[in-house]
Short mmCIF file of C-alpha atoms and ligand atoms in Angstrom, two decimals:
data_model
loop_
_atom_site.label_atom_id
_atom_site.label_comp_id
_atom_site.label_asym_id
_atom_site.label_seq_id
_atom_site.Cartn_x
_atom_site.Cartn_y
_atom_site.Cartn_z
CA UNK A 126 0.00 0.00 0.00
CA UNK A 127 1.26 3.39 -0.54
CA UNK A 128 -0.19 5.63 1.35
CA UNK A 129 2.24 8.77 -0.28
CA UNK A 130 0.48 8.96 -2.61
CA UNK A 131 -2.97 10.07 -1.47
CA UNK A 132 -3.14 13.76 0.19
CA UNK A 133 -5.10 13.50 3.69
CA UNK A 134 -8.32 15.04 3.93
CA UNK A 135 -9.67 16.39 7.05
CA UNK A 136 -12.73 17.46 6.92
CA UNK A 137 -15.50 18.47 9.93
CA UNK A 138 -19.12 18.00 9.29
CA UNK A 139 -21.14 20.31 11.46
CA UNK A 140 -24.27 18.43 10.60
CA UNK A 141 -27.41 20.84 11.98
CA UNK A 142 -25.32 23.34 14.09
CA UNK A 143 -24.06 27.22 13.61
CA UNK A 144 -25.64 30.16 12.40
CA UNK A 145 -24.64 32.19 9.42
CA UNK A 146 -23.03 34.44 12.60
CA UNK A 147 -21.16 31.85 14.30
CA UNK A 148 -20.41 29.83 11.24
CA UNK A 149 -18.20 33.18 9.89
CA UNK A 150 -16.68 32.92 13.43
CA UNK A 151 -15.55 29.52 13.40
CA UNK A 152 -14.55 29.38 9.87
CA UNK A 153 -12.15 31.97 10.30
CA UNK A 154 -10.97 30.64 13.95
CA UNK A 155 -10.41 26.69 12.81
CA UNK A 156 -8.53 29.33 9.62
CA UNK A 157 -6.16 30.80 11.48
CA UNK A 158 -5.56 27.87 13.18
CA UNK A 159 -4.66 26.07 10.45
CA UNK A 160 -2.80 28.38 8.28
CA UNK A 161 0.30 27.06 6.86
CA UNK A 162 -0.95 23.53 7.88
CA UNK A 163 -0.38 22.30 4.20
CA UNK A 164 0.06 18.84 4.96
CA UNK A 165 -3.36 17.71 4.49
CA UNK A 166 -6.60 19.16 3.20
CA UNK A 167 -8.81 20.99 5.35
CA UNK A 168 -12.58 21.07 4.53
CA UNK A 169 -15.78 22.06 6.92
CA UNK A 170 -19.09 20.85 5.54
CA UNK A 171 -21.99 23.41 6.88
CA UNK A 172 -25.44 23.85 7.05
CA UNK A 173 -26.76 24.95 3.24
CA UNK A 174 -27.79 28.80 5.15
CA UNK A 175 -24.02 29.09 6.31
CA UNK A 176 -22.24 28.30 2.47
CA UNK A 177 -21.92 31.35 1.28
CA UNK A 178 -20.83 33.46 4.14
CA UNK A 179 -18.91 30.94 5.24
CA UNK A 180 -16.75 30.33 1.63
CA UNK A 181 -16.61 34.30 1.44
CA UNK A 182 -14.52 34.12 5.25
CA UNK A 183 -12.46 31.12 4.04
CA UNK A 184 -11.49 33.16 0.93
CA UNK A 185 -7.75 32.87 0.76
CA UNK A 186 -6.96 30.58 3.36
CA UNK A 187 -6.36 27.16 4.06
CA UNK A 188 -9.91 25.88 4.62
CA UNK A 189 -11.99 24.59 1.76
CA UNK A 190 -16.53 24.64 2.53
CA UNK A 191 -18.49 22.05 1.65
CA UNK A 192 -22.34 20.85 2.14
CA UNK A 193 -23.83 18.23 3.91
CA UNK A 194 -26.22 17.21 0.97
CA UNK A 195 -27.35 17.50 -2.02
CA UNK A 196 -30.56 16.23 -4.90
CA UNK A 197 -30.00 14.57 -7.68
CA UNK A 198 -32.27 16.89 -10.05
CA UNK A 199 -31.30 20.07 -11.74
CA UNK A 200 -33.76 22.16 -10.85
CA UNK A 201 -37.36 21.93 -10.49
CA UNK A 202 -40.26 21.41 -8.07
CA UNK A 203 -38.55 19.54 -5.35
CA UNK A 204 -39.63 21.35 -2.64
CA UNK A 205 -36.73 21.64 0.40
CA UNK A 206 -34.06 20.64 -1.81
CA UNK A 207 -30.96 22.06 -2.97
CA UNK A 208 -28.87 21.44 -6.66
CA UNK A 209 -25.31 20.80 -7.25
CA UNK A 210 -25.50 24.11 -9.42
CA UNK A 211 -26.76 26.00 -6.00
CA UNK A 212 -24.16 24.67 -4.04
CA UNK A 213 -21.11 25.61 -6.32
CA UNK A 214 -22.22 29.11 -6.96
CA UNK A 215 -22.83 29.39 -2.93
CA UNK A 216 -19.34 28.88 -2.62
CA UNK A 217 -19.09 24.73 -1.86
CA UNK A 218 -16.32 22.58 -3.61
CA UNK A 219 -17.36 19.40 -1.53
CA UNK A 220 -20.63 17.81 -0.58
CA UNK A 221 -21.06 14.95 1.75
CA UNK A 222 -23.77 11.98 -0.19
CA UNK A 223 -25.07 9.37 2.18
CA UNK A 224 -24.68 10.13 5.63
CA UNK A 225 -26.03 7.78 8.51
CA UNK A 226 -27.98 10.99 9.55
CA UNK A 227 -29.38 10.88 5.92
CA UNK A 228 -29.88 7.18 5.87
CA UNK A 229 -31.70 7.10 8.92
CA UNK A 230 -34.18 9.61 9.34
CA UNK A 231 -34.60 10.81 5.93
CA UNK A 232 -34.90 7.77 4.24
CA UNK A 233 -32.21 7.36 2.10
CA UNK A 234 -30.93 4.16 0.37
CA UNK A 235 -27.87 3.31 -2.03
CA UNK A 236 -30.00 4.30 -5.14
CA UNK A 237 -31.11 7.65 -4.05
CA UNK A 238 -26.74 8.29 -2.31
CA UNK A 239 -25.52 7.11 -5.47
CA UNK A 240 -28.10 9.02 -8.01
CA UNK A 241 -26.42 12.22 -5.36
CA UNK A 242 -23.26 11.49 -6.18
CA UNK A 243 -23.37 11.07 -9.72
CA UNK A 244 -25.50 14.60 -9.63
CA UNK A 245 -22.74 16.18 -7.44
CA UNK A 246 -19.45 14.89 -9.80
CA UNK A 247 -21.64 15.59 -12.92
CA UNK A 248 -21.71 19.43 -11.57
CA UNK A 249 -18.15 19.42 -10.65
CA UNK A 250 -18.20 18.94 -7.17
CA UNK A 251 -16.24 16.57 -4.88
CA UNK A 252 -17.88 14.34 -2.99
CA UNK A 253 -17.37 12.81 -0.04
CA UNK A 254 -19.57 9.44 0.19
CA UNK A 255 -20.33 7.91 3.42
CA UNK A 256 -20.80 4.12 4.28
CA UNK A 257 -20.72 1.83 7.16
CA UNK A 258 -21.84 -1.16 9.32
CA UNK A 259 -24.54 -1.08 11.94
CA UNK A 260 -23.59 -2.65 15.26
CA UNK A 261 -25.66 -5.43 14.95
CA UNK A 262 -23.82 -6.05 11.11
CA UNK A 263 -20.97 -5.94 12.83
CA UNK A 264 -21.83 -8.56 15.89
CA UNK A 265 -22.99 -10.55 13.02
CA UNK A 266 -19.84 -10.69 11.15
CA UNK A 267 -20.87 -9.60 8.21
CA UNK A 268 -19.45 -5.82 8.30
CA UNK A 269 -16.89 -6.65 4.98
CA UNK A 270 -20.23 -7.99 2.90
CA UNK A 271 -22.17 -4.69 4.27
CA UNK A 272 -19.37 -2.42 3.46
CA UNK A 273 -18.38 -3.98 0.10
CA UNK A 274 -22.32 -3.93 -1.03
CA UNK A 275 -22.31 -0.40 -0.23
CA UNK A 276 -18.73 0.67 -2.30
CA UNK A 277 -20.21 -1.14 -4.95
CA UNK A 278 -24.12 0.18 -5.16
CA UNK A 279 -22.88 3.79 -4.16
CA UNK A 280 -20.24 3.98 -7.00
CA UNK A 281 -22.35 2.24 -10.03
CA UNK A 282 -22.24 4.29 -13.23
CA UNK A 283 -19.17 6.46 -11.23
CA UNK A 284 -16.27 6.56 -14.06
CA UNK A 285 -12.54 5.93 -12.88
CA UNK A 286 -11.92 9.91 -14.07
CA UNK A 287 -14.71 10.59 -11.70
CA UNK A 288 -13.27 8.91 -9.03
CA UNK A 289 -10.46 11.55 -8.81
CA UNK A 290 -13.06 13.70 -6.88
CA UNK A 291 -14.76 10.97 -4.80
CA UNK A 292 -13.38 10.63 -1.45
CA UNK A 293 -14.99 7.79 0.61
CA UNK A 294 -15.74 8.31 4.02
CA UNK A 295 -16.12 5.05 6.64
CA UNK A 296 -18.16 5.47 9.49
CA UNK A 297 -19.19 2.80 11.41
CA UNK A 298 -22.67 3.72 12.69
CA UNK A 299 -22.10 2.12 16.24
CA UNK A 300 -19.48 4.84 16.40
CA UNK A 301 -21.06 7.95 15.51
CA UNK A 302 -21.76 10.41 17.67
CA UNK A 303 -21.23 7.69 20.73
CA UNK A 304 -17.78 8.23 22.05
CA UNK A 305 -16.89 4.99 21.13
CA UNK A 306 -14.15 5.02 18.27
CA UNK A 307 -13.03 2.32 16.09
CA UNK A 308 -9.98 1.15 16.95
CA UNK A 309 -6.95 1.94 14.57
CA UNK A 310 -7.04 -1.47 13.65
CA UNK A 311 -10.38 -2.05 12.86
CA UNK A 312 -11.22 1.34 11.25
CA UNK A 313 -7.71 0.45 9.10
CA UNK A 314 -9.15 -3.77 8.31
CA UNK A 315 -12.09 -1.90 7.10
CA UNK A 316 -10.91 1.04 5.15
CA UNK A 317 -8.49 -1.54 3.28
CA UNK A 318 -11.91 -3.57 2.56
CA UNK A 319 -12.92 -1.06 0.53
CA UNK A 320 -10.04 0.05 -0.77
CA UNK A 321 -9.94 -3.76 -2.64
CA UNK A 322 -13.46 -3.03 -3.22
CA UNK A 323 -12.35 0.01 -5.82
CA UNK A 324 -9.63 -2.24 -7.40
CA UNK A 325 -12.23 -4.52 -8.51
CA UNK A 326 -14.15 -2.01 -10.04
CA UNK A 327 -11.62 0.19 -11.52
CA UNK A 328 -8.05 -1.44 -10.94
CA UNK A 329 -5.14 -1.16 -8.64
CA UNK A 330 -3.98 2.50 -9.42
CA UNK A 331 -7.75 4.12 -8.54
CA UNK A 332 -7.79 2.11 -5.48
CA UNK A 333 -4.38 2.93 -4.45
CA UNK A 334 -5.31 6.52 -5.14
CA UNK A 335 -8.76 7.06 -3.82
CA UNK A 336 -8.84 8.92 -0.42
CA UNK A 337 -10.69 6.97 2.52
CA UNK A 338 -11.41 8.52 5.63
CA UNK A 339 -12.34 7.02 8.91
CA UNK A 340 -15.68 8.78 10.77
CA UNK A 341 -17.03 8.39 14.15
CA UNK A 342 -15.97 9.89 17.36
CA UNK A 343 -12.49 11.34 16.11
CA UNK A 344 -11.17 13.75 17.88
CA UNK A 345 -7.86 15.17 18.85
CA UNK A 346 -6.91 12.29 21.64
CA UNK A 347 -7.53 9.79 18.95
CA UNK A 348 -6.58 11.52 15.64
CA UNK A 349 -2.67 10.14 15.90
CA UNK A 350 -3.21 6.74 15.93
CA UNK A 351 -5.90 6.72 13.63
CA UNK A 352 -4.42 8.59 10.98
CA UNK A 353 -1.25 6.54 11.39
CA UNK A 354 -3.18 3.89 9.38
CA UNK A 355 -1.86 2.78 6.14
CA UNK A 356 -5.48 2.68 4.74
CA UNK A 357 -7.10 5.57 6.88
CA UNK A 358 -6.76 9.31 4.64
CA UNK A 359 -8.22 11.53 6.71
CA UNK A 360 -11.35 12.29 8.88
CA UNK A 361 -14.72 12.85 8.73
CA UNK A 362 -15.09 14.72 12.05
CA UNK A 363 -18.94 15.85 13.44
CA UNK A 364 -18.92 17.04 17.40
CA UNK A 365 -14.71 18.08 17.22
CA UNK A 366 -14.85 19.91 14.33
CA UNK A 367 -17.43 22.86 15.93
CA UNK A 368 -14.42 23.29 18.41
CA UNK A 369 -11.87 24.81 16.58
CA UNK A 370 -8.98 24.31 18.65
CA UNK A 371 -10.13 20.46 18.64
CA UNK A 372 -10.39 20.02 14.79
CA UNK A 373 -6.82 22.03 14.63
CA UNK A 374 -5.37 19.59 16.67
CA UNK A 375 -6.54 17.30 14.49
CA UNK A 376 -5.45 18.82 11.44
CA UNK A 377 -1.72 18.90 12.97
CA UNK A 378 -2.12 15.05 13.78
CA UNK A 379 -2.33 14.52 9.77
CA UNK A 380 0.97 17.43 9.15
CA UNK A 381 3.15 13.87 10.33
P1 13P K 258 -18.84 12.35 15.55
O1 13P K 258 -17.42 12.75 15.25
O2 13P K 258 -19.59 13.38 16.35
O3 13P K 258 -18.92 10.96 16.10
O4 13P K 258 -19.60 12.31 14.14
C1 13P K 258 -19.03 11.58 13.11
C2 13P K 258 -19.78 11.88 11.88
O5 13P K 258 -20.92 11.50 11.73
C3 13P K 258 -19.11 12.69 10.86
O6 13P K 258 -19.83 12.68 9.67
#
């Protein structure tokens, strides 16, 4: 595995939190406390509302804004719903497709994520697609077959070219938002599941270039080992990132 060749992507998702007001604030706090911090790529996913003012304070610096969703239509009478177009001229250059959060209470499944993600790449955003086992999947034994159906459903009709701007984010539901992290070792068994996953479908240089991030209760106690991983990119961050100082610490763990 090489993992020199993939940059590392850390990136918070703020899921339903911050005003416009103290979206500007934080933006241009986790900024300054990342400046110079090229080593990896640093990207907060906000609330639609918070896009724009948010991409106008991260205007020439280190942080890159992205959404937390996005439909799979044009335009058009989808009431509630925002395009791909919408989000780029808001100021987004990532979106985040099939998030538990989304899975769960809004009903998504791996047709409507990957009809998202096609939408999103088609627009000329990068997206960062989510997947992961449930606890009981996992007690089961079955979290590689869960995982692997997912890669493979989520990414139909993706091209190879198009998988230059997918980054794949693995978040083990059990996980999320629960304190309880993967372990290095498990988050990096399961990353390199689907990192053979992506060699099947498009060969051994995609896979070996395709960013995959672990998800779930990262933070900056845990960040080190995690990211230490041969198979683990990045991070996909929710309750850390709204602390600034916590998602910079972070951010340094991936400089090494
Ligand atoms: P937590 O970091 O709060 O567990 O959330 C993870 C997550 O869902 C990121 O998308």
């Amino acid at each position: 595995m090489k993992k020199e060749v993939r940059k590392v992507v850390i990136a918070g998702n703020w899921k339903m939190n911050m005003t416009p007001s103290a979206a500007v604030e934080a933006v241009k706090e986790t900024a300054k406390l990342t400046d110079g911090k090229t080593g990896c790529e640093v990207v907060l996913c906000v609330p639609f509302v918070d896009i724009a003012p948010a991409a106008d304070a991260a205007k020439g610096t280190n942080v890159k804004i992205g959404a937390q969703n996005v439909h799979f239509e044009k335009k058009g009478a989808f009431t509630g719903e925002i395009s791909a177009d919408m989000l780029l001229e808001a100021g987004a250059e990532y979106v985040i497709v099939g998030h538990r959060e989304r899975r769960q209470y809004f009903g998504e499944t791996d047709e409507t994520v990957n009809k998202r993600a096609r939408a999103a790449l088609a627009a000329g955003l990068k997206v960062i697609l989510c997947l992961g086992e449930v606890l009981e999947q996992r007690q089961a034994g079955i979290t590689d077959e869960i995982v692997s159906m997912q890669t493979k459903l989520d990414l139909s009709g993706i091209t190879a070219e198009e998988m230059k701007n997918v980054i794949i984010a693995y978040e083990p539901v059990w996980a999320i938002g629960t304190g309880l992290t993967a372990t290095p070792e498990q988050a990096d068994e399961v990353c390199g599941v689907i990192r053979k996953v992506i060699a099947g479908l498009y060969g051994g240089d995609v896979a070996e270039s395709t960013v995959i991030q672990y998800g779930g209760s990262m933070n900056d106690g845990n960040a080190d080992d995690l990211l230490a991983k041969v198979n683990v990119d990045g991070g996909l961050i929710g309750g850390a990132s709204l602390v600034p100082e916590k998602f910079a610490r972070i951010v340094d763990a991936a400089q090494k």
